[in-house]
């Protein structure tokens, strides 16, 4: 504080100069280049609760400013000396500290870019930098070992994957072959099922009572067509006894199959199949279809033969039943009756069912036992022709005679 001024309500202010201060500062302006002036009003001076004056203080900061300038100059000098010292010392320590670290950074860059974990950093001395370099080299060694283990594991894994891939490829090929074989077997099975259905349907038709041969042959033509691999593209015609039995889409083409129907070794008819459009002109028909046609021709021949035989048997039965003689059909081993006509039942007084449970000795005393029956057969066989059954005819129960039935009958 350089000056104290007391100002009263009226009158000039009074000044009090502190020791060491100059009065010059009271007549100079408030701001001087050599010092900073701070002037502030303090509390009023009171007397009997009435203000009788005020105190104003003025302070000079020149000394503080000078101290600040000296401090700045000293700090700049110290900073320059420190920087110079750091430069000189850093130049000396660069080879000891910076160079190993730069070398370590270069090695780390090579490892990062080329993935080569075999490179090593070189350290000098026995300080913390050398310890850092050794730790880095040890880390690279561990990484290299793990990388080698990983490479070997990858190679083994690739080898296993390759083996598994080859195994799976082989399995897939076998599976594809098996699928193709099963598909082919399924197609063959379907064809066999159609052929079996053909024979089954025809057998059921044959077993029906009072079914005519014409109907059997007509149905057989449709069944044969449905048993082929392409029924819509197949037509069939059966010729038997001068009559033709054909499917509704029958049309003669260049792609055909032909097989004869035989009865007792003689040709009685034929079966013809035609493909309307052949997909494979070299081999339009399957082997199974050839076999089916041959089997159907043989089966139809047996059916026709049995039909003719049944007609002859019916005619023969009609002749026997309307005969005036007693006719017996007997089994040659024991003489058991196999059949009798109505005339025999009428004359002997037995029903047909009763006679079919009896033997020759029950109605003829000339052959009371088995030996007598065989002796009678021996006498009948002297002609040299084998006997399958005997016909016993008699105008009356008291006068029975025997005769042979030829083998053909």
XYZ file of C-alpha atoms in Angstrom:
409
model
C 0.000 0.000 0.000
C 1.566 3.266 -1.077
C -0.974 5.878 -0.007
C -3.977 6.311 2.248
C -6.504 9.033 1.538
C -9.177 10.150 3.955
C -12.025 12.007 2.390
C -14.529 13.967 4.367
C -17.996 14.961 3.336
C -16.785 18.503 2.586
C -13.396 19.858 2.077
C -10.255 18.637 0.436
C -9.069 15.101 1.139
C -6.060 14.517 3.271
C -3.222 12.209 2.268
C -0.963 10.075 4.360
C 2.192 8.701 2.706
C 3.698 5.497 3.984
C 7.368 5.354 4.736
C 9.440 4.685 1.617
C 6.745 6.092 -0.736
C 7.129 9.195 -2.815
C 4.643 11.992 -3.000
C 5.131 11.820 -6.748
C 2.644 9.038 -6.893
C -0.116 11.371 -5.643
C 0.140 13.807 -8.460
C 0.735 11.229 -11.244
C -2.073 9.640 -13.202
C -3.791 6.566 -11.826
C -2.021 4.147 -14.225
C 1.757 4.355 -14.607
C 3.931 2.176 -16.783
C 6.175 1.385 -13.844
C 3.540 0.169 -11.454
C -0.116 -0.876 -11.201
C -2.448 1.232 -9.108
C -5.345 -0.343 -7.278
C -7.709 2.093 -5.575
C -10.744 1.024 -3.677
C -13.288 2.659 -1.309
C -13.363 1.174 2.144
C -16.045 1.383 4.749
C -17.178 4.837 5.941
C -15.938 6.430 9.139
C -18.884 6.787 11.490
C -19.360 9.223 14.388
C -22.567 9.034 16.358
C -24.005 6.951 13.598
C -23.106 9.573 11.026
C -20.493 9.294 8.296
C -17.766 11.809 8.789
C -15.463 10.486 6.052
C -14.147 7.645 3.979
C -10.836 5.866 3.672
C -9.309 5.105 0.228
C -6.225 2.868 -0.204
C -3.817 2.817 -3.159
C -1.478 -0.167 -3.761
C 1.573 -0.447 -6.086
C 2.257 -3.893 -7.698
C 5.558 -2.989 -9.349
C 7.587 -5.162 -7.009
C 5.434 -8.192 -7.761
C 5.710 -7.502 -11.472
C 9.484 -7.340 -11.257
C 9.559 -10.576 -9.286
C 7.405 -12.222 -11.943
C 9.737 -11.090 -14.742
C 12.774 -12.414 -12.884
C 11.035 -15.769 -12.335
C 10.161 -16.090 -16.019
C 13.719 -15.377 -17.079
C 15.106 -17.926 -14.615
C 12.579 -20.577 -15.835
C 13.540 -20.004 -19.481
C 17.216 -20.338 -18.699
C 16.648 -23.532 -16.693
C 14.426 -24.990 -19.467
C 17.060 -24.251 -22.115
C 19.798 -25.854 -20.045
C 17.563 -28.917 -19.390
C 16.709 -29.288 -23.081
C 20.342 -29.009 -24.061
C 21.294 -31.568 -21.434
C 18.487 -33.918 -22.566
C 19.634 -33.617 -26.185
C 23.215 -34.417 -25.320
C 22.268 -37.295 -23.010
C 19.656 -38.671 -25.510
C 22.241 -38.774 -28.249
C 24.468 -40.823 -26.009
C 21.669 -43.169 -24.832
C 20.072 -43.691 -28.274
C 22.340 -46.590 -29.081
C 21.691 -48.138 -25.698
C 17.876 -47.746 -25.504
C 16.348 -46.589 -28.811
C 18.282 -48.837 -31.180
C 17.284 -52.150 -29.490
C 13.679 -50.969 -29.272
C 13.677 -49.966 -32.974
C 15.189 -53.351 -33.842
C 12.506 -55.048 -31.743
C 9.807 -53.030 -33.530
C 11.245 -54.067 -36.930
C 11.181 -57.738 -35.942
C 7.593 -57.355 -34.696
C 6.646 -55.780 -38.057
C 8.217 -58.693 -39.988
C 6.385 -61.217 -37.800
C 3.103 -59.350 -38.246
C 3.371 -59.034 -42.042
C 5.007 -62.345 -43.031
C 3.744 -64.551 -40.172
C 7.324 -65.786 -39.803
C 7.828 -66.743 -36.178
C 11.373 -68.022 -36.721
C 12.982 -64.554 -36.705
C 14.533 -63.290 -33.458
C 15.434 -59.869 -32.076
C 19.044 -59.193 -30.974
C 19.635 -57.593 -27.560
C 22.817 -56.103 -26.044
C 23.871 -55.483 -22.517
C 22.176 -56.618 -19.354
C 19.457 -54.098 -18.711
C 15.678 -53.849 -18.919
C 15.786 -53.548 -22.736
C 17.704 -56.833 -22.941
C 15.089 -58.408 -20.657
C 12.336 -57.070 -22.947
C 14.092 -58.502 -26.039
C 14.577 -61.885 -24.370
C 10.922 -61.987 -23.305
C 9.864 -61.101 -26.852
C 12.081 -63.860 -28.303
C 10.690 -66.345 -25.782
C 7.156 -65.344 -26.787
C 8.060 -65.898 -30.473
C 9.497 -69.315 -29.579
C 6.263 -70.338 -27.853
C 4.184 -68.987 -30.735
C 6.386 -70.868 -33.223
C 5.963 -74.127 -31.292
C 2.205 -73.642 -31.039
C 2.072 -72.724 -34.716
C 3.975 -75.901 -35.599
C 1.581 -77.944 -33.465
C -1.349 -76.165 -35.074
C 0.047 -76.772 -38.577
C 0.516 -80.470 -37.811
C -2.990 -80.643 -36.375
C -4.368 -78.904 -39.476
C -2.487 -81.313 -41.741
C -3.827 -84.288 -39.810
C -7.285 -82.749 -39.877
C -7.033 -82.145 -43.626
C -5.854 -85.716 -44.080
C -8.788 -87.001 -42.033
C -11.164 -84.731 -43.913
C -9.727 -85.995 -47.200
C -10.095 -89.603 -46.065
C -13.614 -88.951 -44.816
C -14.428 -87.155 -48.057
C -13.160 -90.093 -50.102
C -15.059 -92.457 -47.819
C -18.232 -90.397 -48.125
C -17.743 -90.170 -51.886
C -17.389 -93.942 -52.069
C -20.429 -94.383 -49.834
C -22.408 -91.925 -51.970
C -21.434 -93.813 -55.118
C -22.434 -97.106 -53.538
C -25.627 -95.524 -52.262
C -26.389 -94.108 -55.705
C -25.729 -97.529 -57.241
C -27.892 -99.163 -54.592
C -30.650 -96.611 -55.146
C -30.436 -97.160 -58.894
C -30.442 -100.923 -58.340
C -33.365 -100.663 -55.964
C -35.206 -98.436 -58.402
C -34.555 -100.958 -61.146
C -35.571 -103.800 -58.819
C -38.697 -101.861 -57.853
C -39.594 -101.391 -61.513
C -38.993 -105.089 -62.143
C -41.070 -105.917 -59.071
C -43.868 -103.687 -60.301
C -43.779 -105.445 -63.658
C -43.838 -108.834 -61.910
C -46.738 -107.650 -59.753
C -48.645 -106.605 -62.876
C -47.934 -109.999 -64.419
C -49.025 -111.789 -61.258
C -52.173 -109.675 -61.167
C -52.760 -110.691 -64.757
C -52.560 -114.407 -63.909
C -54.486 -113.935 -60.665
C -57.331 -112.079 -62.363
C -57.455 -114.659 -65.128
C -57.477 -117.506 -62.565
C -60.384 -115.905 -60.689
C -62.245 -115.534 -63.963
C -61.646 -119.186 -64.842
C -62.921 -120.318 -61.429
C -66.215 -118.513 -61.911
C -69.081 -120.909 -62.599
C -70.536 -121.106 -66.076
C -67.938 -118.747 -67.562
C -67.487 -119.218 -71.294
C -64.194 -119.616 -73.124
C -65.060 -116.577 -75.272
C -65.249 -114.365 -72.215
C -62.008 -115.790 -70.836
C -60.137 -115.036 -74.064
C -61.578 -111.523 -74.329
C -60.643 -110.715 -70.736
C -57.195 -112.255 -71.265
C -56.474 -109.775 -74.088
C -57.148 -106.818 -71.750
C -55.181 -108.392 -68.883
C -52.145 -108.978 -71.104
C -52.188 -105.349 -72.275
C -52.402 -104.037 -68.689
C -49.431 -106.208 -67.669
C -47.108 -104.472 -70.177
C -44.890 -101.529 -69.170
C -46.891 -99.053 -71.293
C -50.514 -100.254 -71.450
C -51.763 -97.126 -73.226
C -49.284 -97.739 -76.028
C -49.971 -101.496 -76.314
C -52.704 -103.444 -78.094
C -53.395 -107.216 -78.024
C -55.278 -109.681 -80.195
C -55.976 -113.359 -79.406
C -57.025 -115.648 -82.227
C -58.570 -118.993 -81.248
C -60.798 -121.355 -83.167
C -61.079 -118.928 -86.077
C -62.356 -116.103 -83.839
C -60.503 -112.909 -82.812
C -60.554 -111.344 -79.352
C -58.799 -107.959 -79.306
C -58.502 -104.760 -77.260
C -60.431 -101.656 -78.290
C -57.261 -99.828 -79.413
C -55.973 -102.680 -81.576
C -53.764 -101.549 -84.421
C -51.163 -103.522 -86.336
C -47.702 -101.913 -86.407
C -44.156 -102.950 -87.234
C -43.329 -103.520 -83.548
C -45.009 -106.798 -82.610
C -44.763 -110.041 -80.663
C -46.320 -113.325 -81.710
C -46.727 -116.652 -79.899
C -48.832 -119.747 -80.705
C -51.390 -121.395 -78.435
C -51.105 -125.204 -78.456
C -53.495 -127.875 -77.277
C -52.003 -131.397 -77.005
C -49.092 -130.310 -79.180
C -51.245 -128.875 -81.966
C -51.670 -125.206 -82.794
C -55.078 -123.961 -81.749
C -54.580 -120.184 -81.890
C -52.115 -117.360 -81.307
C -51.505 -114.178 -79.267
C -50.328 -110.976 -80.964
C -49.122 -107.804 -79.204
C -48.243 -104.517 -80.934
C -46.662 -101.258 -79.775
C -48.410 -98.275 -81.334
C -45.327 -96.041 -80.846
C -41.979 -97.628 -79.949
C -39.680 -95.580 -77.681
C -36.741 -97.913 -78.259
C -36.899 -99.293 -81.782
C -33.895 -101.571 -81.252
C -35.538 -103.392 -78.339
C -39.175 -102.309 -78.009
C -40.240 -105.191 -75.720
C -38.791 -106.299 -72.388
C -37.642 -109.822 -71.696
C -40.283 -110.107 -68.963
C -42.932 -109.297 -71.559
C -41.687 -112.098 -73.821
C -41.829 -114.494 -70.876
C -45.299 -113.236 -69.938
C -46.607 -113.810 -73.448
C -45.215 -117.365 -73.575
C -46.629 -118.160 -70.133
C -50.040 -116.746 -71.074
C -50.096 -118.764 -74.292
C -49.317 -121.919 -72.332
C -51.889 -121.071 -69.652
C -54.613 -120.268 -72.186
C -53.805 -123.558 -73.953
C -54.348 -125.451 -70.703
C -57.550 -123.523 -70.032
C -58.870 -124.274 -73.524
C -57.847 -127.931 -73.170
C -59.569 -128.186 -69.787
C -62.631 -126.481 -71.233
C -62.774 -129.011 -74.063
C -62.212 -131.856 -71.589
C -65.032 -130.575 -69.396
C -67.316 -130.450 -72.384
C -66.419 -134.060 -73.250
C -66.878 -135.120 -69.629
C -70.239 -133.481 -69.531
C -71.164 -135.303 -72.708
C -69.784 -138.567 -71.268
C -71.633 -137.995 -68.019
C -74.812 -137.316 -69.871
C -74.404 -140.582 -71.805
C -73.765 -142.537 -68.598
C -76.693 -141.032 -66.740
C -79.064 -141.740 -69.622
C -77.829 -145.322 -70.186
C -80.162 -148.303 -69.524
C -77.254 -150.358 -68.119
C -75.905 -150.253 -64.587
C -72.532 -148.536 -64.820
C -69.996 -148.526 -61.976
C -66.615 -146.719 -61.978
C -64.359 -148.520 -59.477
C -60.862 -147.924 -58.087
C -58.553 -150.797 -59.154
C -56.636 -151.256 -55.883
C -59.499 -151.948 -53.465
C -62.549 -152.005 -55.720
C -64.055 -148.900 -54.099
C -66.755 -147.281 -56.223
C -65.856 -143.873 -57.573
C -69.042 -143.210 -59.479
C -72.309 -144.879 -60.413
C -75.125 -143.927 -62.701
C -78.754 -143.475 -61.803
C -79.714 -146.814 -63.355
C -77.369 -148.683 -60.947
C -78.823 -146.875 -57.954
C -82.331 -147.712 -59.115
C -81.676 -151.432 -59.678
C -79.603 -152.022 -56.531
C -81.838 -149.948 -54.286
C -79.066 -147.757 -52.926
C -78.596 -144.026 -53.194
C -75.540 -142.613 -54.958
C -74.030 -141.528 -51.634
C -74.402 -145.034 -50.194
C -72.845 -146.737 -53.203
C -69.850 -144.375 -53.164
C -68.998 -145.668 -49.659
C -69.149 -149.338 -50.785
C -66.726 -151.661 -52.638
C -67.155 -154.339 -55.282
C -67.311 -157.197 -52.718
C -70.344 -155.542 -51.095
C -72.501 -156.260 -54.159
C -70.709 -159.263 -55.781
C -70.003 -162.554 -53.978
C -67.447 -163.610 -56.627
C -64.840 -161.277 -55.069
C -65.381 -161.490 -51.300
C -61.905 -160.225 -50.411
C -58.989 -158.210 -51.770
C -57.218 -161.247 -53.264
C -60.300 -162.256 -55.211
C -60.591 -158.695 -56.480
C -56.966 -158.653 -57.684
C -57.411 -162.076 -59.286
C -60.326 -160.623 -61.225
C -58.139 -157.721 -62.288
C -55.373 -160.071 -63.416
C -57.788 -161.875 -65.640
C -58.858 -158.561 -67.159
C -55.236 -157.462 -67.699
C -54.318 -160.518 -69.745
C -55.133 -158.462 -72.784
C -51.952 -156.427 -72.090
C -53.630 -152.984 -71.663
C -53.446 -151.306 -68.231
C -56.694 -150.757 -66.396
C -57.478 -147.448 -64.765
C -61.034 -148.311 -63.785
C -63.716 -150.913 -64.454
C -67.189 -150.546 -65.891
C -69.652 -152.987 -64.436
C -72.758 -153.371 -66.499
C -75.691 -155.663 -65.869
C -79.297 -155.748 -66.953
C -80.225 -156.921 -63.421
C -78.613 -157.072 -59.967
C -78.309 -160.876 -60.234
C -76.328 -160.902 -63.485
C -73.310 -158.536 -63.225
C -70.659 -158.496 -65.905
C -67.370 -156.535 -66.042
C -65.472 -154.822 -68.820
C -62.346 -152.673 -69.096
C -62.332 -148.917 -69.658
C -59.553 -147.921 -72.056
C -56.774 -145.649 -70.767
C -57.851 -142.854 -73.081
C -61.247 -142.843 -71.406
